[in-house]
Amino acid sequence: MQWYEMSTEEVFKTLDTKESGLSSQRAKERLQKEGANLLRAKEAASAVTLFFMQFKNPLIIILIFGVFLSAYSGHTIDAIAISVIILINVLIGFVQEVNM
């Protein structure tokens, strides 16, 4: 049975508590038995991972396709310009992610 399906009395009974909460003694016992109620910190992604994650952006993927299309059709200057735009966008995104 899910918690939201239980009545208040059933929840109190299951958790071995009452509406006024735990006594100080019972809270200390639970703290020793269960440990502190803390969330685990997420592992930080490496700088290399953060950099390459910037290329998962759909706009960047479209622009990369545009680079190849421009280069294939002989528009080298356009391909270089789009590549510079991609690089600037990726670097800005990377810096923002690192500073978070």
JSON list of C-alpha atoms in Angstrom, two decimals:
[
{"chain": "A", "resi": 1, "resn": "MET", "atom": "CA", "xyz": [0.00, 0.00, 0.00]},
{"chain": "A", "resi": 2, "resn": "GLN", "atom": "CA", "xyz": [1.26, 3.47, -0.88]},
{"chain": "A", "resi": 3, "resn": "TRP", "atom": "CA", "xyz": [1.62, 6.18, 1.76]},
{"chain": "A", "resi": 4, "resn": "TYR", "atom": "CA", "xyz": [-0.99, 8.39, 0.12]},
{"chain": "A", "resi": 5, "resn": "GLU", "atom": "CA", "xyz": [-3.52, 5.53, 0.28]},
{"chain": "A", "resi": 6, "resn": "MET", "atom": "CA", "xyz": [-3.18, 5.14, 4.07]},
{"chain": "A", "resi": 7, "resn": "SER", "atom": "CA", "xyz": [-5.19, 6.89, 6.70]},
{"chain": "A", "resi": 8, "resn": "THR", "atom": "CA", "xyz": [-3.38, 9.19, 9.11]},
{"chain": "A", "resi": 9, "resn": "GLU", "atom": "CA", "xyz": [-3.70, 6.64, 11.90]},
{"chain": "A", "resi": 10, "resn": "GLU", "atom": "CA", "xyz": [-2.20, 3.89, 9.72]},
{"chain": "A", "resi": 11, "resn": "VAL", "atom": "CA", "xyz": [0.76, 6.10, 8.84]},
{"chain": "A", "resi": 12, "resn": "PHE", "atom": "CA", "xyz": [1.40, 6.93, 12.50]},
{"chain": "A", "resi": 13, "resn": "LYS", "atom": "CA", "xyz": [1.21, 3.24, 13.40]},
{"chain": "A", "resi": 14, "resn": "THR", "atom": "CA", "xyz": [3.52, 2.19, 10.53]},
{"chain": "A", "resi": 15, "resn": "LEU", "atom": "CA", "xyz": [6.09, 4.84, 11.42]},
{"chain": "A", "resi": 16, "resn": "ASP", "atom": "CA", "xyz": [5.72, 4.20, 15.15]},
{"chain": "A", "resi": 17, "resn": "THR", "atom": "CA", "xyz": [4.96, 7.83, 15.93]},
{"chain": "A", "resi": 18, "resn": "LYS", "atom": "CA", "xyz": [2.05, 10.06, 16.90]},
{"chain": "A", "resi": 19, "resn": "GLU", "atom": "CA", "xyz": [0.54, 13.35, 15.74]},
{"chain": "A", "resi": 20, "resn": "SER", "atom": "CA", "xyz": [2.67, 15.42, 18.12]},
{"chain": "A", "resi": 21, "resn": "GLY", "atom": "CA", "xyz": [5.83, 13.82, 16.70]},
{"chain": "A", "resi": 22, "resn": "LEU", "atom": "CA", "xyz": [8.63, 11.79, 18.24]},
{"chain": "A", "resi": 23, "resn": "SER", "atom": "CA", "xyz": [9.86, 12.27, 21.76]},
{"chain": "A", "resi": 24, "resn": "SER", "atom": "CA", "xyz": [13.41, 13.53, 22.11]},
{"chain": "A", "resi": 25, "resn": "GLN", "atom": "CA", "xyz": [14.54, 10.13, 23.33]},
{"chain": "A", "resi": 26, "resn": "ARG", "atom": "CA", "xyz": [12.86, 8.31, 20.41]},
{"chain": "A", "resi": 27, "resn": "ALA", "atom": "CA", "xyz": [14.33, 10.81, 17.93]},
{"chain": "A", "resi": 28, "resn": "LYS", "atom": "CA", "xyz": [17.84, 10.17, 19.32]},
{"chain": "A", "resi": 29, "resn": "GLU", "atom": "CA", "xyz": [17.31, 6.41, 19.04]},
{"chain": "A", "resi": 30, "resn": "ARG", "atom": "CA", "xyz": [16.20, 6.70, 15.44]},
{"chain": "A", "resi": 31, "resn": "LEU", "atom": "CA", "xyz": [19.09, 9.01, 14.62]},
{"chain": "A", "resi": 32, "resn": "GLN", "atom": "CA", "xyz": [21.55, 6.43, 15.95]},
{"chain": "A", "resi": 33, "resn": "LYS", "atom": "CA", "xyz": [19.77, 3.54, 14.24]},
{"chain": "A", "resi": 34, "resn": "GLU", "atom": "CA", "xyz": [18.92, 5.13, 10.85]},
{"chain": "A", "resi": 35, "resn": "GLY", "atom": "CA", "xyz": [21.50, 7.90, 10.62]},
{"chain": "A", "resi": 36, "resn": "ALA", "atom": "CA", "xyz": [21.01, 11.53, 9.68]},
{"chain": "A", "resi": 37, "resn": "ASN", "atom": "CA", "xyz": [18.36, 12.42, 7.12]},
{"chain": "A", "resi": 38, "resn": "LEU", "atom": "CA", "xyz": [20.73, 13.76, 4.46]},
{"chain": "A", "resi": 39, "resn": "LEU", "atom": "CA", "xyz": [20.65, 13.65, 0.69]},
{"chain": "A", "resi": 40, "resn": "ARG", "atom": "CA", "xyz": [23.66, 12.27, -1.14]},
{"chain": "A", "resi": 41, "resn": "ALA", "atom": "CA", "xyz": [25.53, 14.84, -3.18]},
{"chain": "A", "resi": 42, "resn": "LYS", "atom": "CA", "xyz": [25.64, 14.17, -6.90]},
{"chain": "A", "resi": 43, "resn": "GLU", "atom": "CA", "xyz": [29.02, 13.46, -8.39]},
{"chain": "A", "resi": 44, "resn": "ALA", "atom": "CA", "xyz": [30.25, 16.43, -10.35]},
{"chain": "A", "resi": 45, "resn": "ALA", "atom": "CA", "xyz": [30.81, 15.79, -14.04]},
{"chain": "A", "resi": 46, "resn": "SER", "atom": "CA", "xyz": [34.34, 16.25, -15.30]},
{"chain": "A", "resi": 47, "resn": "ALA", "atom": "CA", "xyz": [35.23, 19.30, -17.36]},
{"chain": "A", "resi": 48, "resn": "VAL", "atom": "CA", "xyz": [35.67, 17.17, -20.46]},
{"chain": "A", "resi": 49, "resn": "THR", "atom": "CA", "xyz": [32.21, 15.65, -20.00]},
{"chain": "A", "resi": 50, "resn": "LEU", "atom": "CA", "xyz": [30.68, 19.10, -19.52]},
{"chain": "A", "resi": 51, "resn": "PHE", "atom": "CA", "xyz": [32.38, 20.35, -22.67]},
{"chain": "A", "resi": 52, "resn": "PHE", "atom": "CA", "xyz": [31.16, 17.50, -24.86]},
{"chain": "A", "resi": 53, "resn": "MET", "atom": "CA", "xyz": [27.67, 17.65, -23.37]},
{"chain": "A", "resi": 54, "resn": "GLN", "atom": "CA", "xyz": [27.34, 21.06, -25.03]},
{"chain": "A", "resi": 55, "resn": "PHE", "atom": "CA", "xyz": [27.26, 19.29, -28.40]},
{"chain": "A", "resi": 56, "resn": "LYS", "atom": "CA", "xyz": [24.04, 17.47, -27.46]},
{"chain": "A", "resi": 57, "resn": "ASN", "atom": "CA", "xyz": [22.10, 20.68, -28.02]},
{"chain": "A", "resi": 58, "resn": "PRO", "atom": "CA", "xyz": [19.79, 20.30, -31.05]},
{"chain": "A", "resi": 59, "resn": "LEU", "atom": "CA", "xyz": [20.76, 23.74, -32.37]},
{"chain": "A", "resi": 60, "resn": "ILE", "atom": "CA", "xyz": [24.44, 22.80, -32.28]},
{"chain": "A", "resi": 61, "resn": "ILE", "atom": "CA", "xyz": [23.72, 19.54, -34.10]},
{"chain": "A", "resi": 62, "resn": "ILE", "atom": "CA", "xyz": [21.88, 21.46, -36.84]},
{"chain": "A", "resi": 63, "resn": "LEU", "atom": "CA", "xyz": [24.76, 23.93, -37.11]},
{"chain": "A", "resi": 64, "resn": "ILE", "atom": "CA", "xyz": [27.30, 21.11, -37.37]},
{"chain": "A", "resi": 65, "resn": "PHE", "atom": "CA", "xyz": [25.22, 19.63, -40.18]},
{"chain": "A", "resi": 66, "resn": "GLY", "atom": "CA", "xyz": [25.30, 23.09, -41.78]},
{"chain": "A", "resi": 67, "resn": "VAL", "atom": "CA", "xyz": [29.10, 23.15, -41.54]},
{"chain": "A", "resi": 68, "resn": "PHE", "atom": "CA", "xyz": [29.40, 19.86, -43.39]},
{"chain": "A", "resi": 69, "resn": "LEU", "atom": "CA", "xyz": [26.83, 20.92, -45.97]},
{"chain": "A", "resi": 70, "resn": "SER", "atom": "CA", "xyz": [28.60, 24.26, -46.56]},
{"chain": "A", "resi": 71, "resn": "ALA", "atom": "CA", "xyz": [32.01, 22.61, -46.80]},
{"chain": "A", "resi": 72, "resn": "TYR", "atom": "CA", "xyz": [30.67, 19.95, -49.19]},
{"chain": "A", "resi": 73, "resn": "SER", "atom": "CA", "xyz": [29.09, 22.58, -51.44]},
{"chain": "A", "resi": 74, "resn": "GLY", "atom": "CA", "xyz": [32.33, 24.55, -51.59]},
{"chain": "A", "resi": 75, "resn": "HIS", "atom": "CA", "xyz": [31.35, 27.46, -49.33]},
{"chain": "A", "resi": 76, "resn": "THR", "atom": "CA", "xyz": [34.45, 27.32, -47.17]},
{"chain": "A", "resi": 77, "resn": "ILE", "atom": "CA", "xyz": [34.04, 30.78, -45.64]},
{"chain": "A", "resi": 78, "resn": "ASP", "atom": "CA", "xyz": [30.48, 29.96, -44.58]},
{"chain": "A", "resi": 79, "resn": "ALA", "atom": "CA", "xyz": [31.65, 26.67, -43.05]},
{"chain": "A", "resi": 80, "resn": "ILE", "atom": "CA", "xyz": [34.36, 28.48, -41.10]},
{"chain": "A", "resi": 81, "resn": "ALA", "atom": "CA", "xyz": [31.90, 31.16, -39.93]},
{"chain": "A", "resi": 82, "resn": "ILE", "atom": "CA", "xyz": [29.40, 28.55, -38.72]},
{"chain": "A", "resi": 83, "resn": "SER", "atom": "CA", "xyz": [32.23, 26.63, -37.00]},
{"chain": "A", "resi": 84, "resn": "VAL", "atom": "CA", "xyz": [33.27, 29.78, -35.13]},
{"chain": "A", "resi": 85, "resn": "ILE", "atom": "CA", "xyz": [29.66, 30.34, -34.06]},
{"chain": "A", "resi": 86, "resn": "ILE", "atom": "CA", "xyz": [29.46, 26.76, -32.80]},
{"chain": "A", "resi": 87, "resn": "LEU", "atom": "CA", "xyz": [32.72, 27.14, -30.89]},
{"chain": "A", "resi": 88, "resn": "ILE", "atom": "CA", "xyz": [31.58, 30.38, -29.25]},
{"chain": "A", "resi": 89, "resn": "ASN", "atom": "CA", "xyz": [28.23, 28.85, -28.30]},
{"chain": "A", "resi": 90, "resn": "VAL", "atom": "CA", "xyz": [29.85, 25.71, -26.88]},
{"chain": "A", "resi": 91, "resn": "LEU", "atom": "CA", "xyz": [32.41, 27.72, -24.91]},
{"chain": "A", "resi": 92, "resn": "ILE", "atom": "CA", "xyz": [29.75, 30.00, -23.41]},
{"chain": "A", "resi": 93, "resn": "GLY", "atom": "CA", "xyz": [27.64, 26.98, -22.42]},
{"chain": "A", "resi": 94, "resn": "PHE", "atom": "CA", "xyz": [30.69, 25.24, -20.96]},
{"chain": "A", "resi": 95, "resn": "VAL", "atom": "CA", "xyz": [31.70, 28.26, -18.88]},
{"chain": "A", "resi": 96, "resn": "GLN", "atom": "CA", "xyz": [28.15, 28.62, -17.58]},
{"chain": "A", "resi": 97, "resn": "GLU", "atom": "CA", "xyz": [28.01, 24.94, -16.60]},
{"chain": "A", "resi": 98, "resn": "VAL", "atom": "CA", "xyz": [31.38, 25.06, -14.86]},
{"chain": "A", "resi": 99, "resn": "ASN", "atom": "CA", "xyz": [30.38, 28.14, -12.85]},
{"chain": "A", "resi": 100, "resn": "MET", "atom": "CA", "xyz": [27.16, 26.57, -11.58]}
]
